[in-house]
Tab-separated table of C-alpha atoms and ligand atoms in Angstrom:
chain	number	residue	atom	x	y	z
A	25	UNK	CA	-16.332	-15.458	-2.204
A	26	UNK	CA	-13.570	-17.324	-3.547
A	27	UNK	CA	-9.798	-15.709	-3.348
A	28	UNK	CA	-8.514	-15.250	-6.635
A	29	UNK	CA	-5.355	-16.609	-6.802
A	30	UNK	CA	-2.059	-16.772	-9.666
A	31	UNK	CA	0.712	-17.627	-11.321
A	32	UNK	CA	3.804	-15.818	-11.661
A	33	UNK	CA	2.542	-14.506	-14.845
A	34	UNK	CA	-0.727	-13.576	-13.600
A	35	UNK	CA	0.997	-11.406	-10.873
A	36	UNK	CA	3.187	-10.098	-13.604
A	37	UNK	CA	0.746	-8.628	-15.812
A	38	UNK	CA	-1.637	-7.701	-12.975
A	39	UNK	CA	1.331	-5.200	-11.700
A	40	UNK	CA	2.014	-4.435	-15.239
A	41	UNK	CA	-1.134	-3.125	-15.564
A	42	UNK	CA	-1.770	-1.311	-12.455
A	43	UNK	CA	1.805	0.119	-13.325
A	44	UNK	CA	1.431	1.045	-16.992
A	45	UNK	CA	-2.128	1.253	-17.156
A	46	UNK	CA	-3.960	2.537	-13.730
A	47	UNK	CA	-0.467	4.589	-13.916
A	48	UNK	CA	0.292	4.146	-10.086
A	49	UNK	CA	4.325	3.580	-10.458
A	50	UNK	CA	6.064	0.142	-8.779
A	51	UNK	CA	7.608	2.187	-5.907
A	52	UNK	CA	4.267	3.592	-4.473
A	53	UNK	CA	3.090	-0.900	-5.198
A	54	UNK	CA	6.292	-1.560	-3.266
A	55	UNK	CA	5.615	0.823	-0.274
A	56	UNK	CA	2.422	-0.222	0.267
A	57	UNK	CA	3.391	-3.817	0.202
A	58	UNK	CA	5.809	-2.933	3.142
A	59	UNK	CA	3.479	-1.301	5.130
A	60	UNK	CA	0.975	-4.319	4.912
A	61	UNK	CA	4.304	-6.213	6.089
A	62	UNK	CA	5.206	-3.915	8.584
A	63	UNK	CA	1.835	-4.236	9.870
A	64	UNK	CA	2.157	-7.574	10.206
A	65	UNK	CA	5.597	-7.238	11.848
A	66	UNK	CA	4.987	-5.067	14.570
A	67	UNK	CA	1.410	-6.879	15.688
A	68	UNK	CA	3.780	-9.712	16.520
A	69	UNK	CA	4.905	-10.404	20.443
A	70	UNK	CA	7.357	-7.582	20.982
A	71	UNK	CA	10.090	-10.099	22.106
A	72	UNK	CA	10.505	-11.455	18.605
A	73	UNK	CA	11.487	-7.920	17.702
A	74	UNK	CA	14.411	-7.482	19.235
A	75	UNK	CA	16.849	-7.862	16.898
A	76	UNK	CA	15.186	-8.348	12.741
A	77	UNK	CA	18.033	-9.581	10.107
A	78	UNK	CA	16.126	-8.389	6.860
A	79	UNK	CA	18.067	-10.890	4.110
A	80	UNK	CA	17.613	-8.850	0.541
A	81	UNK	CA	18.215	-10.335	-3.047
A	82	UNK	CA	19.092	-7.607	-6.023
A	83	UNK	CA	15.189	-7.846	-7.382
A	84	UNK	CA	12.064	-6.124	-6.194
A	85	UNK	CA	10.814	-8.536	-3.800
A	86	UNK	CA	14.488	-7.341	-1.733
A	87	UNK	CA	12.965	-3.948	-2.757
A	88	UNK	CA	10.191	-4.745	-0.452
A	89	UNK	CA	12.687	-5.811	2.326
A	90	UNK	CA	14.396	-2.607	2.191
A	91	UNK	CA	11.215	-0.641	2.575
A	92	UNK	CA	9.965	-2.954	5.257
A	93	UNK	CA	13.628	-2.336	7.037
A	94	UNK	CA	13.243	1.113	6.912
A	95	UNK	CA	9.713	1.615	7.968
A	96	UNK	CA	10.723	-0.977	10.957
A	97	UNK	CA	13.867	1.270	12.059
A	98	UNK	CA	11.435	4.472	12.192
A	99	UNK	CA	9.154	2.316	14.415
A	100	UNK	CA	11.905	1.914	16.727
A	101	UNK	CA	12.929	-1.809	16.140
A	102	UNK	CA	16.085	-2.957	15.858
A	103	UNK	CA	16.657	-3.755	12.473
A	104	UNK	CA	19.989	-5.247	10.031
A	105	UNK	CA	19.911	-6.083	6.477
A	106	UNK	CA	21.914	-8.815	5.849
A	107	UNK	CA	22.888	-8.764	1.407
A	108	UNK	CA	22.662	-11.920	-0.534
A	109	UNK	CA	24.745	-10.427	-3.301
A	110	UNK	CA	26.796	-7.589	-4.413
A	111	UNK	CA	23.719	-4.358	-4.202
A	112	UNK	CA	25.544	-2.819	-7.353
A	113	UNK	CA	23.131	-5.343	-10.206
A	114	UNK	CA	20.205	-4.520	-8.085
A	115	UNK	CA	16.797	-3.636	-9.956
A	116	UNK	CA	15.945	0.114	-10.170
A	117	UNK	CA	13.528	-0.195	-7.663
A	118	UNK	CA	15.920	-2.031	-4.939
A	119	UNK	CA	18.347	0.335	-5.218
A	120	UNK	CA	16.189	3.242	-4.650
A	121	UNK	CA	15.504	1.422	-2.105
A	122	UNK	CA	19.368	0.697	-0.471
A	123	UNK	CA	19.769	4.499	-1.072
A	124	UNK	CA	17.024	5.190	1.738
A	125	UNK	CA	18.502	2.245	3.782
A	126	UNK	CA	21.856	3.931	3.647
A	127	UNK	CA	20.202	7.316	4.427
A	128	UNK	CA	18.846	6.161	7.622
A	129	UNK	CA	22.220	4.197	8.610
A	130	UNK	CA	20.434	0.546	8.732
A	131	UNK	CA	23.175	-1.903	9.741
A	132	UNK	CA	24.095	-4.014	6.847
A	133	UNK	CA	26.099	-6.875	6.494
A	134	UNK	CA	26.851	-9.989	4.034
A	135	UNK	CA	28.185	-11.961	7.058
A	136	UNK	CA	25.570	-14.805	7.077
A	137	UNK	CA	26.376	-15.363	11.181
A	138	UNK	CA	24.587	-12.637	11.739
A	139	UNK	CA	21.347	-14.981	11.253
A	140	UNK	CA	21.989	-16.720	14.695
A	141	UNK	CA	21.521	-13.906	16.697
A	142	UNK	CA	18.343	-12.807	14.781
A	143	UNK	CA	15.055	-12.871	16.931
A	144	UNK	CA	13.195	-12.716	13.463
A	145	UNK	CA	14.407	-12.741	9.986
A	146	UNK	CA	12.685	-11.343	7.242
A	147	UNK	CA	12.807	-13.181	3.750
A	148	UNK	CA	13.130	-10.927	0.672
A	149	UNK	CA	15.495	-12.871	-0.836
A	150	UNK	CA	13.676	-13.907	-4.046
A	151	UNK	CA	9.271	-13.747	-4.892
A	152	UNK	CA	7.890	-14.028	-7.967
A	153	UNK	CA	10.867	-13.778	-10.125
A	154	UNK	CA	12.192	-16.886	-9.084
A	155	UNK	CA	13.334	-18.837	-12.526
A	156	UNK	CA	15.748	-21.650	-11.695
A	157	UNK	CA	17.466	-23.906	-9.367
A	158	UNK	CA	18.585	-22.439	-6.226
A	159	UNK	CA	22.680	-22.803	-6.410
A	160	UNK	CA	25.853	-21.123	-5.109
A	161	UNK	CA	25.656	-18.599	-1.708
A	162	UNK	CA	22.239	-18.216	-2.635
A	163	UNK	CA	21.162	-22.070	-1.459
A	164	UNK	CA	23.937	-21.537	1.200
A	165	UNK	CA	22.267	-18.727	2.680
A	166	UNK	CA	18.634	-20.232	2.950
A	167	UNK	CA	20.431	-23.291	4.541
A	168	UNK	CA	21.379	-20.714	7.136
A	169	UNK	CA	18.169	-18.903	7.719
A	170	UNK	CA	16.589	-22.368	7.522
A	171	UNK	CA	18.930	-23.630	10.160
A	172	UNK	CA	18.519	-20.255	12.081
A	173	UNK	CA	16.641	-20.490	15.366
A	174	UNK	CA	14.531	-17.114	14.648
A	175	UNK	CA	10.882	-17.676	13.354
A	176	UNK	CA	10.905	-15.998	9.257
A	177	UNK	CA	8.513	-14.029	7.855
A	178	UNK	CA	8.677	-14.266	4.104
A	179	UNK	CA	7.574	-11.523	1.734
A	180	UNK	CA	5.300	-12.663	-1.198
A	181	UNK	CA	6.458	-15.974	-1.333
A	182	UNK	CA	9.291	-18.164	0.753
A	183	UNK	CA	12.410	-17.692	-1.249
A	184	UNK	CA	13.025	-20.611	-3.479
A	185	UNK	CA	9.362	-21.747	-3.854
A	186	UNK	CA	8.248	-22.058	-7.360
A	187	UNK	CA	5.351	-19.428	-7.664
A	188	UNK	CA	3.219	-21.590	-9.468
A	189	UNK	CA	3.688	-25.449	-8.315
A	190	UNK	CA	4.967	-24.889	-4.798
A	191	UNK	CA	8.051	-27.075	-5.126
A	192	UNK	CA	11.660	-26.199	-3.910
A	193	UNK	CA	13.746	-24.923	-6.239
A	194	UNK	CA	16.171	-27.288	-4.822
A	195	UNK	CA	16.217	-25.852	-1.140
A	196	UNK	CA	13.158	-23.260	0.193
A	197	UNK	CA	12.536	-20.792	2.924
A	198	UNK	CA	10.537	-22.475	5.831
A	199	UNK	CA	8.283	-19.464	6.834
A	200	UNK	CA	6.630	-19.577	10.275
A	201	UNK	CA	4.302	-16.759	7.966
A	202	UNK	CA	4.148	-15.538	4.770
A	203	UNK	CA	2.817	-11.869	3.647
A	204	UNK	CA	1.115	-12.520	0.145
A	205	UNK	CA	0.861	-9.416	-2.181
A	206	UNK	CA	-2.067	-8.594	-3.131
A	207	UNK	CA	-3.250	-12.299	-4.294
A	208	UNK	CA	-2.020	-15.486	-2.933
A	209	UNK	CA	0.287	-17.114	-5.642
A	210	UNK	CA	-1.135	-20.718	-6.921
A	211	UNK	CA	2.123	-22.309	-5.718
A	212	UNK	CA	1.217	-21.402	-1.913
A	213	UNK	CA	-2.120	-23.258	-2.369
A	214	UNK	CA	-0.523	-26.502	-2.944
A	215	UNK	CA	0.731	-28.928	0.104
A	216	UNK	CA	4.404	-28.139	-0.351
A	217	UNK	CA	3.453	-24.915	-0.895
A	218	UNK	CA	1.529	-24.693	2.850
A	219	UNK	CA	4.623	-26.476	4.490
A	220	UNK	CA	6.993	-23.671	3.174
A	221	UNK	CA	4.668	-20.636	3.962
A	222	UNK	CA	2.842	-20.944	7.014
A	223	UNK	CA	0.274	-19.100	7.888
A	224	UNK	CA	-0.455	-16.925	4.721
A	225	UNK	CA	-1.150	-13.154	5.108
A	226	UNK	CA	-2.912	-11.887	2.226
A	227	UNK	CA	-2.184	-8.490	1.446
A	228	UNK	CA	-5.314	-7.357	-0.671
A	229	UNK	CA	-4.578	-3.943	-0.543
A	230	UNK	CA	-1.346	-3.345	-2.189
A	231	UNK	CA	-2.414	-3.577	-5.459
A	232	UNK	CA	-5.400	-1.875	-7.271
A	233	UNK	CA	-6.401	-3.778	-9.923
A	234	UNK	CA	-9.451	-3.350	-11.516
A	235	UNK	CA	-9.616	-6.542	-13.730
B	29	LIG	N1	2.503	-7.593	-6.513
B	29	LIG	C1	2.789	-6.438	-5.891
B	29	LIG	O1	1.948	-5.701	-5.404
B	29	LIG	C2	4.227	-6.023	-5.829
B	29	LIG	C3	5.250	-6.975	-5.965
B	29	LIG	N2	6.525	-6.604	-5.789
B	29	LIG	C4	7.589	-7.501	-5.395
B	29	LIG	O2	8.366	-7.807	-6.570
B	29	LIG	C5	8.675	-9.203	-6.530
B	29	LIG	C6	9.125	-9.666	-7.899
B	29	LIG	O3	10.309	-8.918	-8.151
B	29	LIG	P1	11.320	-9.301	-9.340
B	29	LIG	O4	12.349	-8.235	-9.350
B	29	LIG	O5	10.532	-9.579	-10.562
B	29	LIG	O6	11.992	-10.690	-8.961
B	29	LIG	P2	12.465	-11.264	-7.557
B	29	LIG	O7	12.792	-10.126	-6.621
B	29	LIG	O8	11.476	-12.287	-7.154
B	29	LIG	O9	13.841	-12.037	-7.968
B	29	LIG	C7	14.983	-11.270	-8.107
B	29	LIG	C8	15.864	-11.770	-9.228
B	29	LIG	O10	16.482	-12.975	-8.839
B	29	LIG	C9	16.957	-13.632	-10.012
B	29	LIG	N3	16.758	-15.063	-9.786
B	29	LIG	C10	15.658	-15.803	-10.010
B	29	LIG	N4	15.857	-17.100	-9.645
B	29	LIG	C11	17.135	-17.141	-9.183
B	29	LIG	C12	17.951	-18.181	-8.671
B	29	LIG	N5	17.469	-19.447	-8.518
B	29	LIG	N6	19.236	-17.905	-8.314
B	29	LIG	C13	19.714	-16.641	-8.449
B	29	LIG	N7	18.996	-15.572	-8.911
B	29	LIG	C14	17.719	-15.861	-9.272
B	29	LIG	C15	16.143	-13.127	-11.173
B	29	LIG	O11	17.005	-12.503	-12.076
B	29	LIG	C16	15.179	-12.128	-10.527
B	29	LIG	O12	15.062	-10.942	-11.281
B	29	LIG	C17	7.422	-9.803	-5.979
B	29	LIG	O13	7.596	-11.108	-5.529
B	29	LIG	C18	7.088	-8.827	-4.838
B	29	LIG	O14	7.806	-9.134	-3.673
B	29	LIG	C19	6.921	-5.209	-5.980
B	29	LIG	O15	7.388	-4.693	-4.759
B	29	LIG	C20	5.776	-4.307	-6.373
B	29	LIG	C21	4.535	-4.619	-5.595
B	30	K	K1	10.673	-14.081	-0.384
């Protein structure tokens, strides 16, 4: 049977109605995304686990990166979050998130040389809500991670792909894997779209949509 996949809008309106609708709320969407990612985390060779730099945006896709960071540091692997921006204009979501970060004392840091001694970094920098050019400490900071020696795992999509044609948004996340939520996004179907994302993960069980 053939995958479904979509566009940014697609995804949007699926989780709108699974949130508004079903009535199952975006927090309980965004834990179970990180567990799928955790999952695939921690079935990875324990040596790339030694030290995971989790790099966060302000949305819900860094949402996911906090929940992933915390469910990492209860499985006993070293974890740091590393901010993109300022957590104060963070969605509702992400900051619920940083709270439980904070609560568990997960090492944080905006210092972008922290990448370099990463033995993974996690991507939750930006997913489906990407809308424009990548500019400013934002491209500077993918530079980095690209530039990084650690293998990235990307959450929903690599950070700067455009959901739904797979292009760089001027400069992309080069994923040794991506973890899909719950449907793989057009964009990530596309050649560019394989070169950014490696091997895709879907996880089809995050979601429960019933249309
Ligand atoms: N489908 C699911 O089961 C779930 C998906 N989730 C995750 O939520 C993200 C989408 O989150 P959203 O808050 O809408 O947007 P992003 O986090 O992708 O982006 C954050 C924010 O960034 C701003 N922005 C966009 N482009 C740029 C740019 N070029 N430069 C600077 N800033 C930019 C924009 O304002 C965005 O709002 C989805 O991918 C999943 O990871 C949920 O966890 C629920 C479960
Ligand atoms: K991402």
């Amino acid at each position: 049977m053939m995958t479904k996949v979509v566009t940014a809008k697609e995804m949007r309106a699926l989780d709108h109605h699974t949130i508004n609708e079903v009535g199952i709320p975006a927090l309980v969407l965004m834990e179970r995304a990180a567990l799928a990612i955790t999952d695939h985390i921690l079935a990875l060779p324990k040596e790339k686990r030694h030290q995971v730099v989790i790099v966060v945006g302000n949305g819900n896709n860094g949402g996911d990166g906090l929940a992933v960071a915390r469910l990492l540091h209860l499985a006993g692997t070293p974890v740091k979050l590393l901010f993109v921006m300022p957590p104060a204009q963070a969605s509702e979501e992400n900051r619920v998130q940083q709270h439980t970060c904070a609560y568990y004392q997960i090492p944080a840091t905006t210092d972008l040389a922290t990448l370099k001694d990463a033995t993974l970094i996690v991507d939750a920098i930006f997913g489906i809500g990407i809308d424009r050019e990548v500019t400013g400490h934002y491209r500077e900071v993918i530079e980095a991670i690209n530039q990084a020696p650690a293998p990235v795992v990307a959450v929903d999509i690599p950070s700067g792909l455009n959901t739904d044609t797979g292009e760089a948004m001027g400069v992309a996340v080069k994923a040794a894997s991506t973890v899909t939520l719950a449907y793989p996004k057009i964009g990530l179907t596309t050649p560019d779209g394989e070169e950014f994302a490696g091997r895709i993960v879907i996880a089809d069980k995050v979601g429960i949509y019933d249309i």
